[in-house]
PDB file of C-alpha atoms and ligand atoms in Angstrom:
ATOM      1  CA  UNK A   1      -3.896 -22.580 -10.938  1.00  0.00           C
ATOM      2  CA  UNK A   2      -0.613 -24.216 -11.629  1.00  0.00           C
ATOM      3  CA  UNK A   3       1.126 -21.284 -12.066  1.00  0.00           C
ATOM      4  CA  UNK A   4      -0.336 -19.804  -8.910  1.00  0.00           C
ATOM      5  CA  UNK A   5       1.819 -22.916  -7.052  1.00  0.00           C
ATOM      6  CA  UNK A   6       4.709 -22.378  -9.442  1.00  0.00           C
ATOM      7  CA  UNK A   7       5.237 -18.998  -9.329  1.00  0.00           C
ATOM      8  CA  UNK A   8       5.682 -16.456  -5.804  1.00  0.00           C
ATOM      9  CA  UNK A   9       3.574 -13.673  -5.462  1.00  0.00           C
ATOM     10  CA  UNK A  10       4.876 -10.079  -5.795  1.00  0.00           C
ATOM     11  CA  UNK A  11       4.727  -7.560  -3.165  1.00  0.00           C
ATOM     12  CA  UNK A  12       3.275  -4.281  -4.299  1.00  0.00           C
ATOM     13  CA  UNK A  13       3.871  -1.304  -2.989  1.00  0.00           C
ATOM     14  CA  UNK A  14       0.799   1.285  -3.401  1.00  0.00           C
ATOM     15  CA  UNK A  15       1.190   4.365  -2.455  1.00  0.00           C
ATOM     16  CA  UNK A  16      -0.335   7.884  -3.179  1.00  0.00           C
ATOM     17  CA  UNK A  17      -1.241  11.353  -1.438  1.00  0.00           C
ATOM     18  CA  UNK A  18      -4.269  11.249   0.984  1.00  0.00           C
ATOM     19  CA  UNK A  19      -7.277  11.901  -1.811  1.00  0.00           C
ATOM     20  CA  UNK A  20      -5.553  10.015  -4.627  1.00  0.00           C
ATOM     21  CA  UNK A  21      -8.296   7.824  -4.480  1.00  0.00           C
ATOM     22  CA  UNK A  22      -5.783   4.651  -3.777  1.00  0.00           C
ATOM     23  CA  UNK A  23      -8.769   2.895  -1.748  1.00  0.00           C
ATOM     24  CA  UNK A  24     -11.109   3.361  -4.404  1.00  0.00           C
ATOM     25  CA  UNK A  25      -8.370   1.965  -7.216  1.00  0.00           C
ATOM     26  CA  UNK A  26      -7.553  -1.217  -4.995  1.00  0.00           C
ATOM     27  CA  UNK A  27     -11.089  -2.185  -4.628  1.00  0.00           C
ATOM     28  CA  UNK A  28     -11.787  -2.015  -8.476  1.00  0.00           C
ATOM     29  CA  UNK A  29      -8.473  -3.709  -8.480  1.00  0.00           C
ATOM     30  CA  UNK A  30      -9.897  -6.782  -6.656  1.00  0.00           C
ATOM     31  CA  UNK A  31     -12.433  -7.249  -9.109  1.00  0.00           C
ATOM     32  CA  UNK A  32      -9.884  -7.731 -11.742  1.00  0.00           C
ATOM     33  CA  UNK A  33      -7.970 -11.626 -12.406  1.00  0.00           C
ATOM     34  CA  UNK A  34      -4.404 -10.150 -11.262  1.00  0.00           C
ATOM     35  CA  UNK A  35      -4.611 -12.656  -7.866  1.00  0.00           C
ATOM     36  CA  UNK A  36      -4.097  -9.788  -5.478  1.00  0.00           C
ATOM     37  CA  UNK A  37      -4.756  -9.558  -1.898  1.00  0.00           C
ATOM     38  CA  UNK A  38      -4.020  -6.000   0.479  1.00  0.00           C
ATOM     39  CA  UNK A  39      -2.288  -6.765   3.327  1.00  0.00           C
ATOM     40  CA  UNK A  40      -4.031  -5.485   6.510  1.00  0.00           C
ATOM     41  CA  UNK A  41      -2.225  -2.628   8.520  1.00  0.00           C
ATOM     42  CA  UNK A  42      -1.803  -2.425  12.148  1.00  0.00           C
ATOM     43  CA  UNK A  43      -2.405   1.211  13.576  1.00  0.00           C
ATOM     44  CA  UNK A  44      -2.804   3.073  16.993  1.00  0.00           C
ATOM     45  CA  UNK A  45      -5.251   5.719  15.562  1.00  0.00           C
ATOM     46  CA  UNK A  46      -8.679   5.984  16.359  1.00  0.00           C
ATOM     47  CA  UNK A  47     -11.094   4.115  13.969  1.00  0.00           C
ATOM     48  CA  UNK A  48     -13.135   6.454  11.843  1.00  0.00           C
ATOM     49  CA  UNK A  49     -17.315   5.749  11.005  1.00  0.00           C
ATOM     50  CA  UNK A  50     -17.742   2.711   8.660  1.00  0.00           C
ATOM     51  CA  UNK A  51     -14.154   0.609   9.335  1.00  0.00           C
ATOM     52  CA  UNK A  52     -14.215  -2.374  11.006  1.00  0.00           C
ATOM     53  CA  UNK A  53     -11.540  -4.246  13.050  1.00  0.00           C
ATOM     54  CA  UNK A  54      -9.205  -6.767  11.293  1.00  0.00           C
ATOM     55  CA  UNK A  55     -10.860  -5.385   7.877  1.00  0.00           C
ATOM     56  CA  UNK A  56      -9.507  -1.795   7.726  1.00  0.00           C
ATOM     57  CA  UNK A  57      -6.711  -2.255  10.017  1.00  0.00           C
ATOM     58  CA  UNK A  58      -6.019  -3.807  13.257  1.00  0.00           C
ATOM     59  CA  UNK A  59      -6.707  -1.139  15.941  1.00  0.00           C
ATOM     60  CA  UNK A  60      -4.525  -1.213  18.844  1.00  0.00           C
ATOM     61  CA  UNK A  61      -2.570   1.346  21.413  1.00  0.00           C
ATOM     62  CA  UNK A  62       0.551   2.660  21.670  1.00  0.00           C
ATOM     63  CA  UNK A  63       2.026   0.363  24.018  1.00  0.00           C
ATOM     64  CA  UNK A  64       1.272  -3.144  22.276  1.00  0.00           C
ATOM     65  CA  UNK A  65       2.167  -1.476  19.195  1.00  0.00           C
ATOM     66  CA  UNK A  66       5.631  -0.617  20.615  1.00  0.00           C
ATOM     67  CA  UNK A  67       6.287  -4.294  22.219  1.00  0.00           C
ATOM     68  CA  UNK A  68       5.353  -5.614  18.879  1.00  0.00           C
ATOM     69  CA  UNK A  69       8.213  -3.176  16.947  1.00  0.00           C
ATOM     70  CA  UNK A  70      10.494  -4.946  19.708  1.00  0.00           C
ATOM     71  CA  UNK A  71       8.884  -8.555  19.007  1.00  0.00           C
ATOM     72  CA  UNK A  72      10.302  -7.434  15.418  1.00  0.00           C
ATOM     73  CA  UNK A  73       6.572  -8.090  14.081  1.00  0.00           C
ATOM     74  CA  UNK A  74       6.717  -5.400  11.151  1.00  0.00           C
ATOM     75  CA  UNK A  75       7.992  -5.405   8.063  1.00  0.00           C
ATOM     76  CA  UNK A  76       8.448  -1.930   8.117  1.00  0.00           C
ATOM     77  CA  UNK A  77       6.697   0.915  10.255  1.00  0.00           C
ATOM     78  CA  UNK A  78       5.873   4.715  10.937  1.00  0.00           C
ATOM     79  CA  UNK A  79       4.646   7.570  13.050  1.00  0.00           C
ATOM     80  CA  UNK A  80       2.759   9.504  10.726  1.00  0.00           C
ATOM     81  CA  UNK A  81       0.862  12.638  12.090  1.00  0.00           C
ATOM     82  CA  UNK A  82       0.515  11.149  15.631  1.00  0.00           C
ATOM     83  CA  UNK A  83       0.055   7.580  14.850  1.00  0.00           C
ATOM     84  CA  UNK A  84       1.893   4.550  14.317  1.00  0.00           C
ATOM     85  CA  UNK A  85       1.134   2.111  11.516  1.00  0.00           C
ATOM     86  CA  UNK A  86       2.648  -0.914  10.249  1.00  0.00           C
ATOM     87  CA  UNK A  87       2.693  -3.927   7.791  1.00  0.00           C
ATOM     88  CA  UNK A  88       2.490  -7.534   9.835  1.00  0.00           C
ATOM     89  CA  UNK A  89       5.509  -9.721   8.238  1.00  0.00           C
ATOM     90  CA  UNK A  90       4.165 -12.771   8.923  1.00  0.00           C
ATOM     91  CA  UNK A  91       1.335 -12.837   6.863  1.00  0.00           C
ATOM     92  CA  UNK A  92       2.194 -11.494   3.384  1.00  0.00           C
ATOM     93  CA  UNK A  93       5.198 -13.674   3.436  1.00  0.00           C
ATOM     94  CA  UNK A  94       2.918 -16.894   3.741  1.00  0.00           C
ATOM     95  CA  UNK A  95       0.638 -15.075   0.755  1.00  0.00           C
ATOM     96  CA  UNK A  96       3.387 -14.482  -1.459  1.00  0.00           C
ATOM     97  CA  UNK A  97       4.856 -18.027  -0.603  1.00  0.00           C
ATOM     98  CA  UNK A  98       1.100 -19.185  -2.025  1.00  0.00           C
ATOM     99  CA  UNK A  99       1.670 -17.369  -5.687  1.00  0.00           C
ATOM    100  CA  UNK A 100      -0.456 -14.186  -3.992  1.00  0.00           C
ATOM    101  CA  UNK A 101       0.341 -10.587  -5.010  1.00  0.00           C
ATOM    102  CA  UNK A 102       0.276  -8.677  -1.902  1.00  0.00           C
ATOM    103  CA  UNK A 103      -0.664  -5.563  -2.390  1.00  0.00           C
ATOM    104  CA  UNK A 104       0.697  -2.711   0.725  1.00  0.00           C
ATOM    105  CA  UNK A 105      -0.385   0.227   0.923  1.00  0.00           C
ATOM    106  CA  UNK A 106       1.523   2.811   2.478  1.00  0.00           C
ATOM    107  CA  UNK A 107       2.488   6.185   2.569  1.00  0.00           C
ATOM    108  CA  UNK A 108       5.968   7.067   0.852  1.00  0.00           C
ATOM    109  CA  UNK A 109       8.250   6.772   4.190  1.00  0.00           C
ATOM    110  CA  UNK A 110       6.801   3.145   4.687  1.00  0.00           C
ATOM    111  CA  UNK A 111       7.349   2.160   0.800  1.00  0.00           C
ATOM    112  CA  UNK A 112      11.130   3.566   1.165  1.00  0.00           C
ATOM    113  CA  UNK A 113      11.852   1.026   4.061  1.00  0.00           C
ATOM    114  CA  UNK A 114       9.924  -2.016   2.001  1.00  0.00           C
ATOM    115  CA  UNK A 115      11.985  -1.257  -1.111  1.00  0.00           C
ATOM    116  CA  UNK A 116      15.726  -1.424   1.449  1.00  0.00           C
ATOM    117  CA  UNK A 117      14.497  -4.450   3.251  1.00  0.00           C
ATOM    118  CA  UNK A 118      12.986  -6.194   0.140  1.00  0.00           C
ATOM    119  CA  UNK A 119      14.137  -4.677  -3.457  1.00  0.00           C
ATOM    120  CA  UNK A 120      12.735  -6.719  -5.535  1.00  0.00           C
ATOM    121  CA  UNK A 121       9.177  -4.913  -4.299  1.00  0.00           C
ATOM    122  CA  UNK A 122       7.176  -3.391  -7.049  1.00  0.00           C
ATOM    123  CA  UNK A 123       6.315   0.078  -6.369  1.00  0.00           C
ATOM    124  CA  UNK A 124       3.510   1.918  -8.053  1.00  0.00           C
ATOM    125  CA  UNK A 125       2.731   5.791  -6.998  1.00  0.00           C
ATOM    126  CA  UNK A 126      -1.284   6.774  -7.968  1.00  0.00           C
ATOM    127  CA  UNK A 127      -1.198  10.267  -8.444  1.00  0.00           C
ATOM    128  CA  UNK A 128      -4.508  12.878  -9.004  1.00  0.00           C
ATOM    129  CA  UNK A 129      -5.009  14.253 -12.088  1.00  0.00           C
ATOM    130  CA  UNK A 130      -4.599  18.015 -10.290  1.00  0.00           C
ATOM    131  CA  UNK A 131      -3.882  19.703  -6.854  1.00  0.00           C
ATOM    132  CA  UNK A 132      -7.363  20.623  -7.241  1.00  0.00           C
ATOM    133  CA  UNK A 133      -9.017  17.779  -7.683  1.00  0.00           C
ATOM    134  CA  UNK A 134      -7.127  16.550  -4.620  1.00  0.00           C
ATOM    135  CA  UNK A 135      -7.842  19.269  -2.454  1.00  0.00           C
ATOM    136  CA  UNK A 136     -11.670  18.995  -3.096  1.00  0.00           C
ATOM    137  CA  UNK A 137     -11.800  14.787  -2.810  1.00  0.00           C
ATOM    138  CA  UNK A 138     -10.163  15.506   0.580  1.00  0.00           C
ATOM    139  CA  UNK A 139     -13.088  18.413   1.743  1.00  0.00           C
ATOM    140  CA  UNK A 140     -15.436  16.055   0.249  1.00  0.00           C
ATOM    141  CA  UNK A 141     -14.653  13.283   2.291  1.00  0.00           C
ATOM    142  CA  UNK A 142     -15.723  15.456   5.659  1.00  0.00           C
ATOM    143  CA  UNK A 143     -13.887  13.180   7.557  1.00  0.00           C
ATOM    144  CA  UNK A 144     -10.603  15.938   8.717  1.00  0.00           C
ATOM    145  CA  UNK A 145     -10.913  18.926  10.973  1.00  0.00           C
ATOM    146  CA  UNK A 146      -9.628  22.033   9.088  1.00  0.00           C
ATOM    147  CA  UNK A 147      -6.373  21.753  10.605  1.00  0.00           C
ATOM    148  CA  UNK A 148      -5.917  17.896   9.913  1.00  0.00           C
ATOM    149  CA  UNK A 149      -6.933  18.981   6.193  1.00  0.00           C
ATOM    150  CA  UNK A 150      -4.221  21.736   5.810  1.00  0.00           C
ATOM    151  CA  UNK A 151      -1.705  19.227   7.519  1.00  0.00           C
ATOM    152  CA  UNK A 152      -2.526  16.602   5.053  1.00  0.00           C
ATOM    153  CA  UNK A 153      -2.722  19.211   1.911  1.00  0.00           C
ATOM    154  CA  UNK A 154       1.259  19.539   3.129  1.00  0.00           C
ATOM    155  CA  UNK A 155       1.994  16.018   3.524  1.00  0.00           C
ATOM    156  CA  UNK A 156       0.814  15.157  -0.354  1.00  0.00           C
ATOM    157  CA  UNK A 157       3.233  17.429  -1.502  1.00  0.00           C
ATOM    158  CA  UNK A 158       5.777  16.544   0.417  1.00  0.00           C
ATOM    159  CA  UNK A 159       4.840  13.232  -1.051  1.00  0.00           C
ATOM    160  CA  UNK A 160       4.085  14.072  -4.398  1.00  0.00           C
ATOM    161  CA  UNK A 161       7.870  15.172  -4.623  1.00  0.00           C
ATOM    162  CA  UNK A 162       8.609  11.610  -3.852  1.00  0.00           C
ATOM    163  CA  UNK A 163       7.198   9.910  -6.618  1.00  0.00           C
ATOM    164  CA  UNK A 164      10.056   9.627  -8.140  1.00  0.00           C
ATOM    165  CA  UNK A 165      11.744   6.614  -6.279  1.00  0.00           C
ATOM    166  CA  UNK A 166       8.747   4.692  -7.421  1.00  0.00           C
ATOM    167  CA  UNK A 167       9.118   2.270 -10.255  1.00  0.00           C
ATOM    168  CA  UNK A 168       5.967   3.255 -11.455  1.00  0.00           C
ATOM    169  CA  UNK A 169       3.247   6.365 -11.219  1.00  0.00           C
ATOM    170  CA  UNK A 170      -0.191   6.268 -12.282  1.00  0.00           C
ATOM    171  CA  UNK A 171      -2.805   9.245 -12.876  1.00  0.00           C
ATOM    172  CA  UNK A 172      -6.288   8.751 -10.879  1.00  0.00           C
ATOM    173  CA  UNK A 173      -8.497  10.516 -12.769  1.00  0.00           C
ATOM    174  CA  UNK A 174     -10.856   7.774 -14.579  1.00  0.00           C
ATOM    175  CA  UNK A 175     -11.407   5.075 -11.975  1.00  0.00           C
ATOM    176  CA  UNK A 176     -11.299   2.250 -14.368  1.00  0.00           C
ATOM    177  CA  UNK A 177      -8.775   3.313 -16.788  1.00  0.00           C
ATOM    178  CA  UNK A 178      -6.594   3.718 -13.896  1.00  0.00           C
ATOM    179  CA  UNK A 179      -7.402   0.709 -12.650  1.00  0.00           C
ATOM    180  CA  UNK A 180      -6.780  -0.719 -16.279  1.00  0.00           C
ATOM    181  CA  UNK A 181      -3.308   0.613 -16.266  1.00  0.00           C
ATOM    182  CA  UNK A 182      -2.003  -0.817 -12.508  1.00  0.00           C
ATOM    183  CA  UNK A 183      -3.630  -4.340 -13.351  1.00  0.00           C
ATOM    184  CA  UNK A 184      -1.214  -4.193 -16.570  1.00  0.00           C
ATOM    185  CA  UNK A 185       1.626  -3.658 -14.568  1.00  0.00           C
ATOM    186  CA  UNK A 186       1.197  -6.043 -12.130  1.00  0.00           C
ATOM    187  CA  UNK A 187       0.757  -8.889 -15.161  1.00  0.00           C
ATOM    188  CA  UNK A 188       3.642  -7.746 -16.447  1.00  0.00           C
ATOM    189  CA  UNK A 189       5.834  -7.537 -13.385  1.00  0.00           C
ATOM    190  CA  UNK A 190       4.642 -11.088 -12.498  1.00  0.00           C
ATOM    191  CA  UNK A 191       5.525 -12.108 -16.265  1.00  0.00           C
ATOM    192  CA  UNK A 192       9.185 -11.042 -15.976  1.00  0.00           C
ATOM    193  CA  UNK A 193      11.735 -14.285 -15.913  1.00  0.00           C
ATOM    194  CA  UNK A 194      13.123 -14.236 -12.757  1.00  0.00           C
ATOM    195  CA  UNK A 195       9.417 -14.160 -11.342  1.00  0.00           C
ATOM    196  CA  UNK A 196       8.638 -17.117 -13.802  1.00  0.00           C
ATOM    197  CA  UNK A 197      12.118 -18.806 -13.344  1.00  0.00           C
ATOM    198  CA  UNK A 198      10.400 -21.353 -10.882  1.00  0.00           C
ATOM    199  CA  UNK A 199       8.062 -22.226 -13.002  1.00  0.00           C
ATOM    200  CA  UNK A 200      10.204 -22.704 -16.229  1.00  0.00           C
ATOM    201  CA  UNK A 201      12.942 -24.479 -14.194  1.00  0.00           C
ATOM    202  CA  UNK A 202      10.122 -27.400 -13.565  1.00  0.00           C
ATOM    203  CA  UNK A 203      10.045 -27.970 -17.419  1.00  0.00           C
ATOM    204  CA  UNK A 204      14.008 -28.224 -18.152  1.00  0.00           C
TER     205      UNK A 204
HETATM  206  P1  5GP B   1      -5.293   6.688   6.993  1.00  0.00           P
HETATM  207  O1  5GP B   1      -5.159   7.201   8.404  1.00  0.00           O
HETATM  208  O2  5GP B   1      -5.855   7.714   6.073  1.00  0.00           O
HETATM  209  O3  5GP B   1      -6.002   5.366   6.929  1.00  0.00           O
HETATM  210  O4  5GP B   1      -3.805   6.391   6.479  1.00  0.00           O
HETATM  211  C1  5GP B   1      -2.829   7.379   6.486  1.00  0.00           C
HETATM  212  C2  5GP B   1      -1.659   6.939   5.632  1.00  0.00           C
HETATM  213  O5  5GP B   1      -1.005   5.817   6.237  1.00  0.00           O
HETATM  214  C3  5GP B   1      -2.065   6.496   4.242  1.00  0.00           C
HETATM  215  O6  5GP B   1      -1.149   7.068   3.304  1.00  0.00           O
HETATM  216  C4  5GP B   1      -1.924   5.006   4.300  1.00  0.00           C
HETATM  217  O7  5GP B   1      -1.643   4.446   3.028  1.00  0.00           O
HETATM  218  C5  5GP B   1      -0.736   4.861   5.239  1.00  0.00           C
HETATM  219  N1  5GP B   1      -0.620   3.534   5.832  1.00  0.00           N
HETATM  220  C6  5GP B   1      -1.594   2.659   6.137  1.00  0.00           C
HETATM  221  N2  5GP B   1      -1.077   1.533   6.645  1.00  0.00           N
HETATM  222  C7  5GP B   1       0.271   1.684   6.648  1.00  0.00           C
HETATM  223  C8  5GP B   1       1.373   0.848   7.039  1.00  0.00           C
HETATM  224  O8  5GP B   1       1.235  -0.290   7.476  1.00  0.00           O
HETATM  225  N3  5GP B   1       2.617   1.363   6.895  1.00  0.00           N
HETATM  226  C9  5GP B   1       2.829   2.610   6.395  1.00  0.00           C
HETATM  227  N4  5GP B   1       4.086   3.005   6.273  1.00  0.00           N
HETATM  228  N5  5GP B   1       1.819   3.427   6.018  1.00  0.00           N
HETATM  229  C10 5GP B   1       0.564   2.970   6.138  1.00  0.00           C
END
């Protein structure tokens, strides 16, 4: 608890090809003691069966998504496919401020602006174990139109060639093991002195 008040949270960025499994990962992720919490997105595209408002996302249009780039409201944003979607400032800077790790995730254009506006981000890249497996979580999920699924079959490799600006990558293929390995590295990200100078400063 002390070191919760002592220490800032770090900001994570989480990022992976569509089918990585990344939502999967971050929920078993919550279940571990690493003190994370995922910020919530703002996006103009249509919400799909199952996510709710303000839990998923925040669903909005085009046009109050645009005043609020103005406003200056984002931390960093992008039109990906058709649709916008951004990461509220506000809110993960009053998190972090409370010891929280906030955990973004974004797709690899998004975690390129976090890392220029804020370096000392931590950026992890969750990878599947194959092109096949990826292709067939991404049928399986039945949620894309066949030309949405060869559009997005494009996009992870575009992204997959990416993964190397991230400090990190992890493989998907056993939930929890993965899991195992990107709770490790956020404990010992947060361990590293200049995150724990605050806290060590209050003893000398
Ligand atoms: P989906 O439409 O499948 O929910 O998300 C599409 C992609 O947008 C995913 O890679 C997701 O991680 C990414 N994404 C979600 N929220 C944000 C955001 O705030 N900023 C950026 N740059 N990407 C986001």
């Amino acid at each position: 608890m002390i070191l919760a008040s002592k220490t800032k949270g770090l900001l994570v960025v989480f990022s992976g090809p569509s089918g990585s499994g990344k939502d999967t990962v971050l929920a078993e992720l919550k279940k571990r003691p690493v003190n994370i919490k995922q910020s919530i997105s703002m996006t103009t595209r249509p919400m799909r069966d199952g996510e709710v408002d303000g839990v998923d996302y925040y669903f909005t249009d085009v046009q109050s998504f645009e005043k609020l780039i103005e406003e200056d409201y984002f931390l960093e944003y992008v039109k990906y496919g058709e649709n916008y979607y951004g990461t509220p400032k506000k809110k993960i800077m009053e998190l972090m401020d409370e010891g929280v790790n906030v955990v973004l995730k974004i797709e690899v254009e998004g975690g390129g602006n976090v890392r220029k506006v804020f370096p000392e981000a931590v950026s992890i890249f969750i990878v599947p174990p194959s092109i096949e497996a990826l292709k067939s979580r991404l049928m399986g999920r039945g949620t894309e139109s066949e030309e949405t699924f060869r559009q997005r079959i494009e996009i992870a490799r575009t992204e997959l060639k990416r993964a190397a600006e991230y400090d990190y990558v992890v493989i998907n293929d056993d939930l929890l093991v993965c899991a195992d390995d990107v709770c490790d590295i956020i404990k010992a990200e947060a361990h590293r002195y200049k995150n724990m100078k605050c806290l060590v400063d209050t003893m000398i």
